[in-house]
Amino acid sequence: MKLLKRKISQLLAFSVFLTSFLTSSFGFFLSQNILKQDTNEIINLSCDLIFHELNAKMESIEQTVKVISSYVMNQLIQVDESELPQAIAQQSNIKLANFLENAALSTENSMSIYVRYNPEISSPTEGIFYVRNDDNTFSLTEPTDLSLYKPDDREHVAWWYEPLAAKKPIWIKPYNNKNINNELISYIIPLYKGNTVIGVIGMDLNLAQIKSYIEGFENRRL
């Protein structure tokens, strides 16, 4: 997981720095070895700084999702498996929705947040899904219908099938989410009660915002 986060942040950082490097100063530094060495050191240090700052943002998202998963499962821990459908239906309520919205508002750079339940013990759209608006508020959005897409359709359901296949909390690789038309990376925790899949809880990061952050960092450095 840490390796994936480092690769993502370094790849984004490298693309921004490389563009700036090629367009503004490549020829000059190429002809002056000392300046070239200094520039490489600056780039390396800047990439490390960006990694640590992005890592802090991603850890904040991880912590938020863990808190929500504990909140959800604490309400289901004493429920018999035969009563799970009813308990899940009751959990998709205003109280949980407000809890998710407040969590998303307090987590920097979150694009969307959701609790989704196993369609085998509920409906294929059961759950709560919030998406960030342009004014940085969040709106309840119709959950994706899991019955409409195959497991290999990453653009619509990677957030569901990949954490369940991993059977552990994961950052899934960047993908273009066509449900909300954004390129994302997502941290997701699958939920289990014994051997029964309850669902998933996840939060998405908008890659465009990460790229914008790195570009802003580069402008400050210059």
CSV table of N, CA and C in Angstrom, one decimal, residues 34-94:
chain,number,residue,atom,x,y,z
A,34,ILE,N,27.5,21.6,-13.1
A,34,ILE,CA,27.3,21.8,-11.7
A,34,ILE,C,25.9,22.2,-11.5
A,35,LEU,N,25.3,23.1,-12.3
A,35,LEU,CA,24.0,23.5,-12.1
A,35,LEU,C,23.0,22.3,-12.4
A,36,LYS,N,23.4,21.5,-13.3
A,36,LYS,CA,22.6,20.3,-13.6
A,36,LYS,C,22.5,19.4,-12.4
A,37,GLN,N,23.6,19.2,-11.7
A,37,GLN,CA,23.6,18.4,-10.5
A,37,GLN,C,22.8,19.0,-9.4
A,38,ASP,N,22.9,20.3,-9.2
A,38,ASP,CA,22.1,21.0,-8.2
A,38,ASP,C,20.7,20.9,-8.5
A,39,THR,N,20.3,21.0,-9.8
A,39,THR,CA,18.9,20.9,-10.1
A,39,THR,C,18.3,19.5,-9.9
A,40,ASN,N,19.1,18.5,-10.2
A,40,ASN,CA,18.7,17.1,-9.9
A,40,ASN,C,18.5,16.9,-8.4
A,41,GLU,N,19.3,17.5,-7.6
A,41,GLU,CA,19.2,17.3,-6.1
A,41,GLU,C,17.9,18.1,-5.7
A,42,ILE,N,17.7,19.2,-6.2
A,42,ILE,CA,16.4,20.0,-5.9
A,42,ILE,C,15.2,19.2,-6.3
A,43,ILE,N,15.2,18.6,-7.5
A,43,ILE,CA,14.1,17.8,-7.9
A,43,ILE,C,13.8,16.6,-7.0
A,44,ASN,N,14.9,16.0,-6.6
A,44,ASN,CA,14.8,14.8,-5.8
A,44,ASN,C,14.2,15.2,-4.4
A,45,LEU,N,14.7,16.3,-3.8
A,45,LEU,CA,14.3,16.8,-2.6
A,45,LEU,C,12.8,17.2,-2.6
A,46,SER,N,12.4,17.8,-3.7
A,46,SER,CA,11.1,18.3,-3.9
A,46,SER,C,10.1,17.1,-4.0
A,47,CYS,N,10.5,16.1,-4.8
A,47,CYS,CA,9.7,14.9,-4.9
A,47,CYS,C,9.5,14.2,-3.6
A,48,ASP,N,10.5,14.2,-2.8
A,48,ASP,CA,10.4,13.6,-1.4
A,48,ASP,C,9.4,14.4,-0.6
A,49,LEU,N,9.5,15.7,-0.7
A,49,LEU,CA,8.6,16.6,0.1
A,49,LEU,C,7.2,16.4,-0.4
A,50,ILE,N,7.0,16.3,-1.7
A,50,ILE,CA,5.6,16.1,-2.2
A,50,ILE,C,5.1,14.7,-1.7
A,51,PHE,N,6.0,13.7,-1.8
A,51,PHE,CA,5.5,12.4,-1.3
A,51,PHE,C,5.0,12.4,0.1
A,52,HIS,N,5.8,13.0,1.0
A,52,HIS,CA,5.4,13.1,2.4
A,52,HIS,C,4.1,13.8,2.6
A,53,GLU,N,3.9,14.9,1.9
A,53,GLU,CA,2.7,15.7,2.1
A,53,GLU,C,1.5,14.9,1.5
A,54,LEU,N,1.7,14.3,0.3
A,54,LEU,CA,0.6,13.5,-0.2
A,54,LEU,C,0.3,12.3,0.6
A,55,ASN,N,1.3,11.7,1.2
A,55,ASN,CA,1.2,10.6,2.1
A,55,ASN,C,0.3,10.9,3.3
A,56,ALA,N,0.6,12.1,3.8
A,56,ALA,CA,-0.2,12.6,5.0
A,56,ALA,C,-1.7,12.7,4.6
A,57,LYS,N,-2.0,13.3,3.4
A,57,LYS,CA,-3.3,13.4,2.9
A,57,LYS,C,-4.0,12.0,2.8
A,58,MET,N,-3.3,11.1,2.2
A,58,MET,CA,-3.8,9.8,2.0
A,58,MET,C,-4.0,9.0,3.3
A,59,GLU,N,-3.2,9.2,4.3
A,59,GLU,CA,-3.3,8.6,5.6
A,59,GLU,C,-4.6,9.2,6.3
A,60,SER,N,-4.8,10.5,6.0
A,60,SER,CA,-6.0,11.1,6.6
A,60,SER,C,-7.3,10.4,6.1
A,61,ILE,N,-7.3,10.1,4.8
A,61,ILE,CA,-8.4,9.4,4.2
A,61,ILE,C,-8.5,8.0,4.7
A,62,GLU,N,-7.4,7.3,4.9
A,62,GLU,CA,-7.4,6.0,5.5
A,62,GLU,C,-8.1,6.0,6.9
A,63,GLN,N,-7.7,7.0,7.7
A,63,GLN,CA,-8.2,7.1,9.0
A,63,GLN,C,-9.7,7.3,9.0
A,64,THR,N,-10.2,8.2,8.1
A,64,THR,CA,-11.6,8.5,8.0
A,64,THR,C,-12.4,7.2,7.7
A,65,VAL,N,-11.9,6.5,6.7
A,65,VAL,CA,-12.6,5.2,6.3
A,65,VAL,C,-12.6,4.2,7.4
A,66,LYS,N,-11.5,4.1,8.2
A,66,LYS,CA,-11.5,3.2,9.3
A,66,LYS,C,-12.5,3.5,10.4
A,67,VAL,N,-12.6,4.8,10.6
A,67,VAL,CA,-13.6,5.3,11.6
A,67,VAL,C,-15.0,4.9,11.2
A,68,ILE,N,-15.3,5.2,10.0
A,68,ILE,CA,-16.7,4.9,9.4
A,68,ILE,C,-16.9,3.4,9.5
A,69,SER,N,-15.9,2.6,9.1
A,69,SER,CA,-16.1,1.1,9.1
A,69,SER,C,-16.4,0.6,10.5
A,70,SER,N,-15.7,1.2,11.5
A,70,SER,CA,-15.9,0.8,12.9
A,70,SER,C,-17.3,1.2,13.4
A,71,TYR,N,-17.8,2.4,12.9
A,71,TYR,CA,-19.1,2.8,13.3
A,71,TYR,C,-20.2,1.9,12.7
A,72,VAL,N,-20.0,1.5,11.4
A,72,VAL,CA,-21.0,0.7,10.8
A,72,VAL,C,-21.0,-0.7,11.4
A,73,MET,N,-19.9,-1.3,11.6
A,73,MET,CA,-19.8,-2.7,12.1
A,73,MET,C,-20.2,-2.8,13.5
A,74,ASN,N,-20.0,-1.8,14.3
A,74,ASN,CA,-20.4,-1.8,15.7
A,74,ASN,C,-21.9,-2.0,15.9
A,75,GLN,N,-22.6,-1.5,14.9
A,75,GLN,CA,-24.1,-1.6,14.9
A,75,GLN,C,-24.6,-2.9,14.4
A,76,LEU,N,-23.7,-3.7,13.7
A,76,LEU,CA,-24.1,-5.0,13.1
A,76,LEU,C,-23.5,-6.2,13.9
A,77,ILE,N,-22.6,-5.9,14.8
A,77,ILE,CA,-21.9,-7.0,15.4
A,77,ILE,C,-22.7,-8.0,16.2
A,78,GLN,N,-23.8,-7.5,16.8
A,78,GLN,CA,-24.7,-8.3,17.6
A,78,GLN,C,-25.9,-8.9,16.8
A,79,VAL,N,-25.9,-8.5,15.5
A,79,VAL,CA,-27.1,-8.9,14.7
A,79,VAL,C,-26.9,-10.3,14.1
A,80,ASP,N,-27.9,-11.1,14.2
A,80,ASP,CA,-27.8,-12.5,13.6
A,80,ASP,C,-27.8,-12.4,12.1
A,81,GLU,N,-27.1,-13.3,11.4
A,81,GLU,CA,-27.0,-13.2,10.0
A,81,GLU,C,-28.4,-13.2,9.3
A,82,SER,N,-29.4,-13.9,9.9
A,82,SER,CA,-30.7,-14.0,9.3
A,82,SER,C,-31.4,-12.6,9.4
A,83,GLU,N,-30.9,-11.7,10.3
A,83,GLU,CA,-31.5,-10.4,10.4
A,83,GLU,C,-30.7,-9.3,9.7
A,84,LEU,N,-29.7,-9.7,9.0
A,84,LEU,CA,-28.8,-8.7,8.4
A,84,LEU,C,-29.6,-7.8,7.3
A,85,PRO,N,-30.4,-8.4,6.5
A,85,PRO,CA,-31.1,-7.6,5.5
A,85,PRO,C,-31.9,-6.4,6.1
A,86,GLN,N,-32.6,-6.7,7.2
A,86,GLN,CA,-33.4,-5.7,7.9
A,86,GLN,C,-32.5,-4.7,8.6
A,87,ALA,N,-31.4,-5.2,9.2
A,87,ALA,CA,-30.4,-4.3,9.9
A,87,ALA,C,-29.8,-3.3,8.9
A,88,ILE,N,-29.4,-3.9,7.7
A,88,ILE,CA,-28.8,-3.0,6.7
A,88,ILE,C,-29.7,-2.0,6.2
A,89,ALA,N,-31.0,-2.3,6.0
A,89,ALA,CA,-32.0,-1.4,5.5
A,89,ALA,C,-32.1,-0.3,6.5
A,90,GLN,N,-32.1,-0.6,7.8
A,90,GLN,CA,-32.3,0.4,8.9
A,90,GLN,C,-31.0,1.3,9.0
A,91,GLN,N,-29.9,0.7,8.6
A,91,GLN,CA,-28.6,1.5,8.7
A,91,GLN,C,-28.5,2.6,7.6
A,92,SER,N,-29.1,2.4,6.5
A,92,SER,CA,-29.1,3.4,5.4
A,92,SER,C,-30.1,4.5,5.7
A,93,ASN,N,-29.8,5.2,6.8
A,93,ASN,CA,-30.7,6.2,7.2
A,93,ASN,C,-30.1,7.6,7.3
A,94,ILE,N,-30.8,8.6,7.8
A,94,ILE,CA,-30.3,10.0,7.9
A,94,ILE,C,-29.1,10.1,8.8
